[in-house]
Coordinates of C-alpha atoms in Angstrom, one line a residue:
M1 CA 121.1 143.8 -120.1
K2 CA 119.2 140.5 -120.3
G3 CA 121.5 138.9 -117.8
G4 CA 120.8 141.7 -115.4
G5 CA 117.0 141.3 -116.0
G6 CA 117.1 137.6 -115.4
G7 CA 119.0 138.0 -112.1
G8 CA 116.3 140.5 -111.0
G9 CA 113.5 138.0 -111.9
G10 CA 115.2 135.2 -109.9
G11 CA 115.5 137.4 -106.9
G12 CA 111.8 138.2 -107.1
K13 CA 110.9 134.5 -107.2
R14 CA 113.0 133.9 -104.1
R15 CA 111.3 136.7 -102.2
W16 CA 108.0 135.4 -103.3
K17 CA 108.9 131.9 -101.9
V18 CA 110.0 133.4 -98.6
L19 CA 106.7 135.2 -98.2
V20 CA 104.7 132.0 -98.9
I21 CA 106.7 130.1 -96.3
G22 CA 106.2 132.9 -93.8
V23 CA 102.4 133.0 -94.4
M24 CA 102.3 129.2 -93.9
V25 CA 104.2 129.4 -90.7
L26 CA 101.9 132.1 -89.3
V27 CA 98.9 129.9 -90.3
I28 CA 100.3 126.9 -88.5
L29 CA 101.2 129.0 -85.4
S30 CA 97.7 130.5 -85.3
M31 CA 96.3 127.0 -85.1
L32 CA 98.8 125.6 -82.6
V33 CA 98.6 128.4 -80.0
P34 CA 94.8 128.0 -79.3
L35 CA 95.4 124.2 -79.2
A36 CA 98.2 124.7 -76.7
F37 CA 95.9 126.8 -74.4
L38 CA 93.2 124.2 -74.7
L39 CA 95.6 121.4 -73.7
G40 CA 96.7 123.3 -70.6
L41 CA 100.2 124.3 -71.9
H42 CA 99.4 127.9 -70.9
N43 CA 100.5 127.0 -67.4
S44 CA 104.1 127.3 -68.5
F45 CA 103.7 130.8 -70.0
H46 CA 104.5 133.8 -67.9
S47 CA 101.8 136.3 -67.3
P48 CA 102.5 140.0 -67.4
G49 CA 103.7 141.6 -64.2
L50 CA 101.0 142.2 -61.6
V51 CA 101.2 145.1 -59.2
V52 CA 100.4 143.7 -55.7
T53 CA 99.9 145.8 -52.6
L54 CA 101.6 144.2 -49.6
Q55 CA 100.6 145.1 -46.0
P56 CA 103.5 146.6 -44.0
S57 CA 104.1 145.3 -40.5
T58 CA 102.7 148.6 -39.1
P59 CA 100.0 150.8 -40.3
Y60 CA 102.2 153.9 -40.3
E61 CA 104.7 152.7 -42.9
S62 CA 104.2 154.0 -46.5
F63 CA 102.2 151.6 -48.6
S64 CA 104.7 149.3 -50.4
R65 CA 103.9 148.5 -53.9
I66 CA 105.9 145.4 -55.1
N67 CA 106.0 144.5 -58.7
A68 CA 105.4 140.7 -58.6
T69 CA 106.8 139.8 -62.0
Q70 CA 107.6 136.2 -60.8
H71 CA 103.9 135.1 -60.7
S72 CA 103.3 132.5 -63.3
Q73 CA 100.1 131.7 -65.2
R74 CA 100.0 128.6 -63.1
D75 CA 99.7 130.9 -60.1
V76 CA 96.8 132.8 -61.7
S77 CA 95.0 129.5 -62.5
E78 CA 94.9 128.5 -58.9
R79 CA 93.6 132.0 -57.9
V80 CA 90.8 131.5 -60.5
D81 CA 90.1 128.1 -59.0
Q82 CA 89.8 129.6 -55.6
V83 CA 87.3 132.1 -56.8
L84 CA 85.3 129.4 -58.6
Q85 CA 85.2 127.3 -55.4
K86 CA 83.9 130.3 -53.4
L87 CA 81.1 130.8 -56.0
N88 CA 79.8 127.2 -55.8
P89 CA 77.1 126.1 -56.3
V90 CA 76.6 129.0 -58.7
L91 CA 79.1 127.5 -61.1
P92 CA 78.9 123.8 -61.9
K93 CA 81.6 121.6 -60.5
K94 CA 82.3 119.8 -63.7
R95 CA 84.1 122.9 -65.0
D96 CA 86.9 123.0 -62.4
I97 CA 90.1 124.8 -63.4
N98 CA 93.2 122.9 -62.3
G99 CA 96.1 124.8 -61.0
G100 CA 99.4 124.1 -59.5
S101 CA 100.7 125.1 -56.1
R102 CA 100.9 128.8 -55.6
D103 CA 104.4 130.2 -54.9
M104 CA 104.4 133.0 -52.5
N105 CA 106.7 135.9 -53.1
R106 CA 109.4 136.3 -50.6
T107 CA 110.0 140.0 -50.2
S108 CA 111.8 142.2 -47.8
I109 CA 110.1 145.5 -47.0
S110 CA 112.5 148.5 -47.0
D111 CA 112.7 150.8 -44.1
S112 CA 110.3 153.7 -44.2
K113 CA 110.0 156.9 -42.3
K114 CA 107.5 156.9 -39.5
K115 CA 104.2 158.7 -40.2
G116 CA 101.1 159.6 -38.2
V117 CA 100.9 159.3 -34.5
P118 CA 103.6 157.4 -32.6
V119 CA 102.9 153.8 -31.9
S120 CA 104.3 151.3 -29.4
P121 CA 107.6 149.9 -30.4
A122 CA 107.4 146.4 -31.7
L123 CA 110.0 143.6 -31.2
V124 CA 109.8 140.2 -32.9
A125 CA 111.5 137.4 -31.0
N126 CA 112.3 133.8 -31.7
P127 CA 110.4 131.1 -29.9
S128 CA 113.6 129.7 -28.3
P129 CA 117.3 130.6 -28.2
A130 CA 118.1 127.5 -30.2
N131 CA 115.9 128.6 -33.1
K132 CA 118.1 129.9 -36.0
T133 CA 115.3 131.8 -37.7
K134 CA 116.2 135.5 -38.3
T135 CA 114.0 138.0 -36.6
E136 CA 113.1 141.6 -37.1
V137 CA 112.9 144.5 -34.6
S138 CA 110.8 147.6 -35.4
Y139 CA 110.4 150.6 -33.3
K140 CA 107.6 153.3 -33.7
G141 CA 106.6 152.0 -37.1
V142 CA 110.2 151.7 -38.5
E143 CA 111.0 148.2 -39.6
R144 CA 114.5 146.9 -39.1
G145 CA 116.1 143.8 -40.5
M146 CA 114.7 140.9 -42.6
V147 CA 112.6 138.0 -41.7
S148 CA 113.3 134.6 -43.3
V149 CA 109.7 133.6 -42.7
D150 CA 107.1 133.8 -45.5
E151 CA 104.8 136.7 -45.2
S152 CA 101.9 134.3 -45.5
Q153 CA 102.9 132.5 -42.3
R154 CA 102.9 135.7 -40.2
T155 CA 99.6 135.9 -38.4
C156 CA 97.7 139.1 -37.7
Q157 CA 99.0 139.2 -34.2
V158 CA 102.6 139.2 -35.3
K159 CA 101.8 142.1 -37.6
Y160 CA 99.4 144.2 -35.6
G161 CA 99.5 143.0 -32.0
S162 CA 96.5 143.6 -29.8
Y163 CA 94.5 145.1 -32.6
C164 CA 93.7 141.6 -33.9
L165 CA 92.5 140.5 -30.4
W166 CA 90.3 143.6 -30.2
R167 CA 88.9 143.0 -33.6
E168 CA 88.0 139.4 -32.8
E169 CA 86.2 140.4 -29.6
N170 CA 84.3 143.3 -31.2
K171 CA 83.1 141.7 -34.4
E172 CA 79.8 142.9 -35.7
P173 CA 77.5 140.9 -37.9
M174 CA 77.9 141.5 -41.6
K175 CA 75.3 143.9 -42.9
D176 CA 76.0 143.6 -46.6
S177 CA 76.5 139.8 -47.3
K178 CA 73.8 139.8 -50.0
V179 CA 75.3 142.9 -51.6
K180 CA 78.7 141.3 -51.7
H181 CA 77.1 138.1 -53.2
M182 CA 75.5 140.3 -55.9
K183 CA 78.8 141.8 -56.8
D184 CA 80.4 138.3 -57.1
L185 CA 77.6 137.2 -59.5
L186 CA 77.9 140.4 -61.5
F187 CA 81.6 139.8 -62.0
V188 CA 81.1 136.2 -63.1
A189 CA 78.3 137.3 -65.5
R190 CA 80.5 140.0 -67.0
A191 CA 83.3 137.4 -67.5
Y192 CA 81.1 135.1 -69.5
Y193 CA 79.0 137.7 -71.4
P194 CA 81.6 138.6 -74.2
S195 CA 82.0 135.0 -75.2
I196 CA 78.3 134.2 -75.2
A197 CA 77.6 137.4 -77.2
K198 CA 79.8 136.1 -80.0
M199 CA 77.6 133.0 -80.5
P200 CA 74.8 133.8 -83.0
S201 CA 72.8 130.8 -81.9
Q202 CA 72.6 132.0 -78.3
S203 CA 70.9 135.4 -78.9
K204 CA 68.2 134.7 -76.3
L205 CA 70.8 133.8 -73.6
T206 CA 72.8 136.9 -74.6
R207 CA 69.7 139.1 -74.1
D208 CA 68.9 137.5 -70.7
M209 CA 72.5 138.0 -69.5
K210 CA 72.5 141.6 -70.6
Q211 CA 69.2 142.3 -68.8
N212 CA 70.4 140.6 -65.6
I213 CA 73.7 142.5 -65.7
Q214 CA 71.9 145.8 -66.2
E215 CA 69.4 145.0 -63.4
F216 CA 72.2 144.1 -60.9
E217 CA 74.1 147.2 -61.8
R218 CA 71.1 149.4 -61.1
I219 CA 70.4 147.7 -57.8
L220 CA 74.0 147.9 -56.7
S221 CA 74.1 151.6 -57.6
E222 CA 71.3 152.2 -55.0
S223 CA 72.3 149.8 -52.3
S224 CA 75.2 149.6 -49.9
A225 CA 73.6 147.3 -47.3
D226 CA 71.2 144.4 -47.4
S227 CA 68.5 146.6 -45.9
D228 CA 68.6 148.7 -49.1
L229 CA 67.8 145.8 -51.4
P230 CA 64.4 145.6 -53.0
P231 CA 61.9 143.0 -51.6
Q232 CA 62.1 140.6 -54.7
V233 CA 65.8 140.4 -54.7
D234 CA 65.9 136.6 -54.1
K235 CA 64.1 136.0 -57.4
K236 CA 66.7 138.2 -59.2
F237 CA 69.4 136.0 -57.6
E238 CA 67.8 132.9 -59.0
K239 CA 67.6 134.4 -62.5
M240 CA 71.2 135.5 -62.5
E241 CA 72.4 132.1 -61.2
G242 CA 70.3 130.4 -63.9
V243 CA 71.8 132.4 -66.8
I244 CA 75.3 131.9 -65.4
S245 CA 74.8 128.2 -65.1
K246 CA 73.7 128.1 -68.8
A247 CA 76.6 130.2 -69.9
T248 CA 79.1 127.8 -68.2
S249 CA 77.8 124.9 -70.2
F250 CA 79.2 126.4 -73.5
P251 CA 82.8 126.4 -74.6
V252 CA 84.1 130.0 -74.0
D253 CA 87.2 132.0 -74.3
C254 CA 89.1 130.8 -71.3
N255 CA 91.6 133.7 -71.5
N256 CA 88.8 136.3 -71.2
V257 CA 87.1 134.5 -68.2
D258 CA 90.5 134.0 -66.5
K259 CA 91.3 137.7 -66.9
K260 CA 87.9 138.9 -65.5
L261 CA 88.0 136.5 -62.5
R262 CA 91.6 137.6 -61.8
Q263 CA 90.3 141.2 -61.7
I264 CA 87.7 140.4 -59.0
L265 CA 90.4 138.6 -56.9
D266 CA 92.8 141.4 -57.2
L267 CA 90.2 144.0 -56.4
T268 CA 89.0 142.0 -53.4
E269 CA 92.5 141.6 -52.1
D270 CA 93.3 145.3 -52.5
E271 CA 90.0 146.3 -50.8
A272 CA 90.7 143.9 -47.9
S273 CA 94.2 145.3 -47.5
F274 CA 93.0 148.9 -47.6
H275 CA 90.3 148.3 -44.9
M276 CA 92.8 146.4 -42.8
K277 CA 95.3 149.3 -42.9
Q278 CA 92.6 151.8 -42.2
S279 CA 91.2 149.8 -39.3
V280 CA 94.7 149.4 -37.7
F281 CA 95.5 153.1 -38.2
L282 CA 92.2 154.1 -36.5
Y283 CA 92.8 151.6 -33.7
Q284 CA 96.3 153.0 -33.0
L285 CA 95.0 156.5 -33.2
A286 CA 92.4 155.7 -30.5
V287 CA 94.8 154.0 -28.1
Q288 CA 97.7 156.5 -28.6
T289 CA 95.8 159.7 -28.4
M290 CA 94.6 161.4 -25.2
P291 CA 90.8 161.4 -25.1
K292 CA 89.2 164.8 -25.4
S293 CA 87.5 164.4 -22.0
L294 CA 90.9 163.9 -20.2
H295 CA 92.3 166.9 -22.0
C296 CA 89.3 169.0 -20.9
L297 CA 89.8 167.8 -17.3
S298 CA 93.5 168.9 -17.4
M299 CA 92.6 172.3 -18.7
R300 CA 89.8 172.9 -16.3
L301 CA 92.0 172.0 -13.3
T302 CA 94.8 174.2 -14.5
V303 CA 92.4 177.2 -14.8
E304 CA 90.9 176.4 -11.4
H305 CA 94.4 176.3 -9.8
F306 CA 95.2 179.8 -10.9
K307 CA 91.7 181.2 -10.3
S308 CA 91.4 179.9 -6.8
G309 CA 95.0 180.7 -5.8
S310 CA 95.2 177.2 -4.2
V311 CA 98.1 176.6 -1.8
D312 CA 98.8 173.0 -0.9
I313 CA 100.2 172.4 2.5
E314 CA 103.4 170.4 1.9
D315 CA 105.0 168.5 4.7
S316 CA 108.6 168.6 3.5
E317 CA 109.8 166.5 6.4
K318 CA 107.5 163.6 5.3
F319 CA 108.7 163.8 1.7
S320 CA 112.3 163.2 2.7
D321 CA 111.8 160.9 5.8
P322 CA 113.5 157.6 4.9
S323 CA 111.6 155.8 7.7
L324 CA 108.3 156.2 5.8
L325 CA 107.1 154.1 2.9
H326 CA 107.7 156.0 -0.4
F327 CA 106.1 155.4 -3.7
V328 CA 107.1 157.0 -7.0
I329 CA 104.7 157.4 -10.0
I330 CA 105.8 158.8 -13.3
S331 CA 102.8 160.0 -15.2
D332 CA 101.1 162.7 -17.3
N333 CA 97.6 161.2 -16.7
I334 CA 95.6 162.7 -13.8
L335 CA 93.0 159.9 -13.5
A336 CA 95.5 157.1 -13.9
S337 CA 97.7 158.6 -11.1
S338 CA 94.7 159.1 -8.9
V339 CA 93.6 155.4 -9.3
V340 CA 97.1 154.1 -8.4
I341 CA 97.3 156.3 -5.3
N342 CA 93.7 155.6 -4.2
S343 CA 94.0 151.8 -4.6
T344 CA 97.4 151.7 -2.8
A345 CA 96.2 153.8 0.2
V346 CA 92.8 151.9 0.5
H347 CA 94.6 148.6 1.0
A348 CA 97.3 150.0 3.3
R349 CA 97.3 148.9 7.0
E350 CA 98.5 152.4 8.0
S351 CA 98.1 154.9 5.2
K352 CA 99.6 157.7 7.3
N353 CA 103.0 156.0 6.7
F354 CA 102.6 156.2 2.9
V355 CA 104.2 159.0 0.9
F356 CA 103.5 159.3 -2.8
H357 CA 105.7 161.3 -5.2
V358 CA 104.1 162.0 -8.6
L359 CA 106.7 163.0 -11.3
T360 CA 104.9 164.8 -14.2
D361 CA 105.7 167.4 -16.9
E362 CA 105.1 171.1 -16.9
Q363 CA 101.9 170.9 -19.0
N364 CA 100.1 168.8 -16.4
Y365 CA 101.9 170.0 -13.2
F366 CA 99.3 172.5 -12.0
A367 CA 96.3 170.3 -13.0
M368 CA 97.8 167.4 -11.1
K369 CA 98.4 169.5 -8.0
Q370 CA 94.9 170.9 -8.1
W371 CA 93.4 167.4 -8.4
F372 CA 95.0 166.1 -5.3
I373 CA 94.2 169.3 -3.4
R374 CA 90.5 168.7 -4.3
N375 CA 90.8 164.9 -3.7
P376 CA 93.1 164.1 -0.8
C377 CA 93.7 160.4 -0.2
K378 CA 93.1 159.3 3.4
Q379 CA 96.1 160.1 5.6
A380 CA 98.7 159.6 2.9
A381 CA 101.0 162.5 1.8
I382 CA 101.1 163.3 -1.9
Q383 CA 103.9 165.4 -3.5
V384 CA 103.6 166.5 -7.2
L385 CA 107.0 167.3 -8.8
N386 CA 107.6 169.0 -12.2
I387 CA 110.5 167.1 -13.6
E388 CA 111.2 169.7 -16.2
K389 CA 112.0 172.4 -13.6
M390 CA 114.4 170.3 -11.5
E391 CA 118.0 171.5 -11.3
L392 CA 119.9 168.3 -12.0
D393 CA 123.1 167.9 -14.1
Q394 CA 121.2 166.4 -17.0
S395 CA 120.7 167.8 -20.5
D396 CA 117.4 165.9 -21.1
M397 CA 114.9 166.7 -18.4
K398 CA 111.8 165.9 -20.3
L399 CA 109.3 163.5 -18.8
S400 CA 109.7 160.0 -20.1
L401 CA 107.1 157.3 -19.4
P402 CA 107.9 153.6 -19.3
T403 CA 108.3 152.3 -22.8
E404 CA 106.2 149.3 -23.9
F405 CA 107.5 146.9 -26.5
R406 CA 105.4 144.4 -28.4
V407 CA 107.1 141.1 -28.4
S408 CA 105.8 138.8 -31.2
F409 CA 106.8 135.2 -32.1
P410 CA 106.5 134.6 -35.9
S411 CA 106.5 130.8 -35.4
G412 CA 105.2 128.4 -32.9
D413 CA 102.0 129.6 -31.1
N414 CA 102.2 133.1 -32.7
R415 CA 101.5 134.7 -29.4
T416 CA 102.0 138.4 -28.6
D417 CA 103.2 139.9 -25.3
Y418 CA 103.9 143.4 -24.2
L419 CA 107.1 144.2 -22.3
S420 CA 107.4 147.4 -20.3
I421 CA 110.8 148.7 -19.4
F422 CA 112.3 151.7 -17.5
S423 CA 112.5 155.0 -19.3
R424 CA 115.2 157.7 -19.0
S425 CA 113.3 159.4 -16.2
H426 CA 113.8 156.3 -14.0
Y427 CA 117.5 156.8 -14.0
L428 CA 117.1 160.2 -12.3
L429 CA 115.4 158.8 -9.2
P430 CA 118.6 158.5 -7.1
K431 CA 119.4 162.2 -7.6
I432 CA 115.8 163.4 -7.2
F433 CA 115.3 161.5 -4.0
H434 CA 118.9 161.7 -2.7
K435 CA 117.8 161.5 1.0
L436 CA 115.8 158.3 0.5
E437 CA 117.2 154.7 0.6
K438 CA 114.3 152.7 -0.8
V439 CA 111.3 153.4 -2.9
V440 CA 108.6 151.4 -4.8
V441 CA 108.0 152.5 -8.3
L442 CA 104.5 152.0 -9.7
D443 CA 103.5 152.5 -13.4
H444 CA 100.4 154.6 -13.8
D445 CA 98.5 151.7 -15.4
V446 CA 98.6 149.7 -12.2
V447 CA 95.8 148.9 -9.8
V448 CA 96.8 147.7 -6.2
Q449 CA 94.7 145.0 -4.5
R450 CA 96.8 144.2 -1.4
D451 CA 98.8 146.0 1.2
L452 CA 102.3 146.7 -0.2
S453 CA 104.0 147.4 3.2
P454 CA 105.7 143.9 3.2
L455 CA 107.8 145.0 0.2
W456 CA 109.9 147.1 2.5
E457 CA 110.7 144.0 4.6
L458 CA 112.2 142.1 1.7
D459 CA 115.9 141.0 1.8
M460 CA 116.9 141.7 -1.8
E461 CA 120.3 140.0 -1.3
G462 CA 122.3 143.0 -2.6
K463 CA 120.2 143.4 -5.7
V464 CA 119.1 146.8 -6.9
N465 CA 115.7 146.2 -8.6
G466 CA 113.0 143.9 -7.2
A467 CA 110.6 142.9 -10.1
V468 CA 108.5 140.1 -11.3
K469 CA 110.3 138.3 -14.1
S470 CA 108.8 137.0 -17.3
C471 CA 110.4 133.8 -18.5
S472 CA 108.2 133.5 -21.6
V473 CA 110.8 135.8 -23.2
R474 CA 114.6 135.4 -22.6
L475 CA 117.5 137.6 -23.5
G476 CA 118.9 135.2 -26.0
Q477 CA 115.7 135.4 -28.0
L478 CA 116.2 139.1 -28.7
K479 CA 118.3 139.2 -31.8
S480 CA 118.9 143.0 -31.4
L481 CA 121.2 142.3 -28.5
K482 CA 124.4 141.8 -30.4
R483 CA 126.9 143.8 -28.4
G484 CA 128.2 143.0 -24.9
S485 CA 128.2 139.8 -23.0
F486 CA 125.0 138.6 -21.4
D487 CA 123.3 135.5 -20.1
A488 CA 121.2 134.2 -23.0
N489 CA 118.9 132.2 -20.7
A490 CA 118.1 135.2 -18.4
C491 CA 114.4 136.0 -18.0
L492 CA 113.2 139.5 -18.8
W493 CA 111.9 141.7 -16.0
M494 CA 109.0 144.1 -16.2
S495 CA 108.3 147.5 -14.9
G496 CA 104.9 148.1 -13.3
L497 CA 105.8 147.2 -9.7
N498 CA 109.5 147.7 -8.8
V499 CA 111.2 147.8 -5.4
I500 CA 114.3 150.0 -5.9
D501 CA 117.2 150.0 -3.4
L502 CA 118.4 153.5 -4.0
A503 CA 121.4 153.1 -1.7
R504 CA 122.7 150.1 -3.6
W505 CA 121.8 151.8 -6.9
R506 CA 124.2 154.7 -6.0
E507 CA 126.8 152.3 -4.7
L508 CA 126.9 150.3 -8.0
G509 CA 126.6 153.4 -10.2
V510 CA 123.6 152.0 -12.1
S511 CA 122.7 155.3 -13.8
E512 CA 126.3 155.8 -14.9
T513 CA 126.3 152.2 -16.3
Y514 CA 123.1 152.8 -18.2
H515 CA 124.4 156.1 -19.8
K516 CA 127.6 154.4 -20.7
F517 CA 125.8 151.6 -22.5
Y518 CA 123.5 154.1 -24.1
K519 CA 126.4 156.2 -25.4
Q520 CA 128.3 153.2 -26.7
M521 CA 125.3 152.0 -28.7
S522 CA 124.3 155.4 -30.1
G523 CA 125.5 156.8 -33.3
G524 CA 123.9 154.3 -35.7
A525 CA 120.6 154.2 -37.4
E526 CA 118.7 152.6 -34.6
P527 CA 115.9 154.6 -32.9
R528 CA 116.4 155.8 -29.3
E529 CA 113.8 153.3 -28.0
A530 CA 115.8 150.4 -29.4
I531 CA 119.0 151.6 -27.8
A532 CA 117.2 152.3 -24.5
L533 CA 115.8 148.7 -24.4
K534 CA 119.2 147.1 -24.9
A535 CA 121.0 149.5 -22.5
S536 CA 118.4 148.8 -19.7
L537 CA 118.5 145.1 -20.1
L538 CA 122.3 145.0 -20.0
T539 CA 122.5 147.5 -17.1
F540 CA 120.3 145.4 -14.8
Q541 CA 121.8 142.1 -15.7
D542 CA 122.5 140.2 -12.4
K543 CA 121.0 143.2 -10.5
V544 CA 117.3 142.1 -10.4
Y545 CA 115.7 140.4 -7.4
A546 CA 112.9 138.1 -8.6
L547 CA 109.6 138.9 -6.8
E548 CA 107.0 136.2 -6.4
D549 CA 104.5 136.1 -9.2
K550 CA 101.6 136.9 -6.9
W551 CA 102.9 140.4 -6.5
A552 CA 102.0 141.5 -10.0
L553 CA 99.8 140.2 -12.8
S554 CA 100.4 141.7 -16.2
G555 CA 98.5 141.5 -19.5
L556 CA 95.2 143.3 -18.6
G557 CA 95.8 145.7 -21.5
Y558 CA 95.8 143.1 -24.3
D559 CA 94.9 139.6 -23.0
Y560 CA 91.1 138.8 -23.0
Y561 CA 91.4 135.4 -21.4
I562 CA 92.8 136.0 -17.9
K563 CA 90.8 134.0 -15.3
P564 CA 88.9 135.9 -12.6
Q565 CA 90.4 133.9 -9.9
T566 CA 93.9 134.7 -11.1
I567 CA 93.0 138.4 -11.1
K568 CA 91.6 138.1 -7.6
N569 CA 94.8 136.4 -6.2
A570 CA 97.2 139.1 -7.6
A571 CA 98.5 141.9 -5.4
T572 CA 98.7 144.4 -8.3
L573 CA 97.1 144.4 -11.7
H574 CA 99.2 145.8 -14.6
Y575 CA 97.3 147.0 -17.7
N576 CA 100.3 146.8 -20.0
G577 CA 99.4 146.8 -23.6
N578 CA 97.4 149.2 -25.8
M579 CA 93.9 148.8 -24.3
K580 CA 94.2 150.9 -21.1
P581 CA 91.3 151.0 -18.7
W582 CA 90.6 154.7 -19.1
L583 CA 90.2 154.4 -22.9
E584 CA 87.0 153.4 -24.7
M585 CA 89.1 150.6 -26.3
G586 CA 89.9 149.1 -22.9
I587 CA 88.9 145.5 -22.3
P588 CA 85.4 145.7 -20.7
Q589 CA 85.7 142.8 -18.2
Y590 CA 88.8 144.4 -16.6
K591 CA 87.6 148.0 -16.4
S592 CA 85.6 147.5 -13.1
Y593 CA 88.9 146.8 -11.2
W594 CA 90.1 150.2 -12.2
R595 CA 86.8 152.2 -12.0
K596 CA 86.1 151.4 -8.4
H597 CA 89.1 153.4 -7.3
L598 CA 88.2 156.5 -9.2
N599 CA 86.6 159.4 -7.4
R600 CA 83.6 159.9 -9.6
E601 CA 82.0 162.6 -7.4
D602 CA 84.3 165.4 -8.6
G603 CA 82.3 167.9 -10.5
F604 CA 84.9 168.4 -13.2
L605 CA 84.4 164.7 -14.3
S606 CA 80.8 165.3 -15.2
D607 CA 81.5 168.7 -16.7
C608 CA 84.1 167.2 -19.1
N609 CA 82.0 164.1 -19.7
V610 CA 84.7 161.8 -18.3
N611 CA 83.2 158.3 -18.3
P612 CA 85.9 155.7 -18.5

């Protein structure tokens, strides 16, 4: 019994010794940890995971939330340093926070379903064929592939295209700079207040900080712009800056200040990201949606057509006479088609030899016919065709306008171009105009400034498509072209102004070749626009006759810096890009070239408030 009791007492002593050692270890650690933070060793500790909102490459992708668990405390220190630098001279420079270099997360954004209104397909290209950098191709807001370039290196233009150019040209002065400065001071004061409040000897400073914080909160609750601020706000700035300067002269809890300042940085980044997404979405909505006034015009003309029982006198012999000069316009926009026809006929030597064929859809067919009955164009003949009612051996007879692709270069000069290419409707032209041998195809965002009659005298050397080539982008730079053999150094061609040899087209079976390529490339996850681009480029390889650059000038729908003399010398102006001249978002200095060919005397324009 005694032996058992003695064993129990020895065990109790051992447990008591273990507890004493444990308490001593905890005391030592409690002293070492704060010391380690003061010496800067906290830079090696990992901070808890931060949820960072990354901006997708298009505004219609779902907002991607990436858990950035790889950020280190060293990363956070530099972010705090950046905030402190922005707040100078509010905070004294002697209390700089040193931080290491910031490592940017390299993330890949997963494919997401397209949402909202459709947008122009985007295509990211390498600056040169020799460049080995991977590129991405996205169509209608669907991102495809991965980019081996840091997200931080991709400029606004690469992400959002012409929106960034429009934003720079339409900047408005900031109306809440003082309000924003007040918010910054309020965050800094809140960051230091808990540490100062724990100091019994600084009760006066604590009261002053609390009063200033409450005063700033009250003012900010009533003010959203600088004009809302009270008259004596400058004195309140001085008081707040004074108490913050005093607070920074005392040793404070760095962890608490770091946490508070990190919050302001995260909130600012999230707010900027949100406003950027919202702005891009509204911009795309404005450029992709038909204005209410144009919709009104179409409806009024349609009603007028059926009310008046208008009968247009069609000269069927002219429409199929191969000796005349035939132009084809594929459009669902009444005003745009009218401007193209008016500008072409006005500059013609003999407009009586000009025949215009407007291909449109069923919705706009009667409105388009009524417009040209009310507004004839000199002696030119105009035929309006409903492509959806044509009896051709094609399953897809829907109107398809030329597709525009945004071509962006993630490195180099970070420029952005817009490439327009033939749609599926273009490959129906040989069947629709089976009696014609040659036509000129004009996009509806084109303005003509010279007589186009000489285009019929060109010797196209057996080529099918006469077009102005753009050598700023070459086939080899488009990484999406992985199938089939092609010349990597071949320049891309543009739609807008195209001389089409229909006889040669039929002889070479261009439409059949296109449909063959399209069928071969279909079946995967790629959108139709991506397939159509590749099929078109491969179909017309070695079949394009290069027109002189003077025949067409492109870029008036996105480039703000085209010289007036260059515009004056061009035979045709192509408003490719998002900022079309009939939209409010159009580039102001280029709208006059388009407006002067619009018949503004028609009563329906004023009734529908059409004022492009």
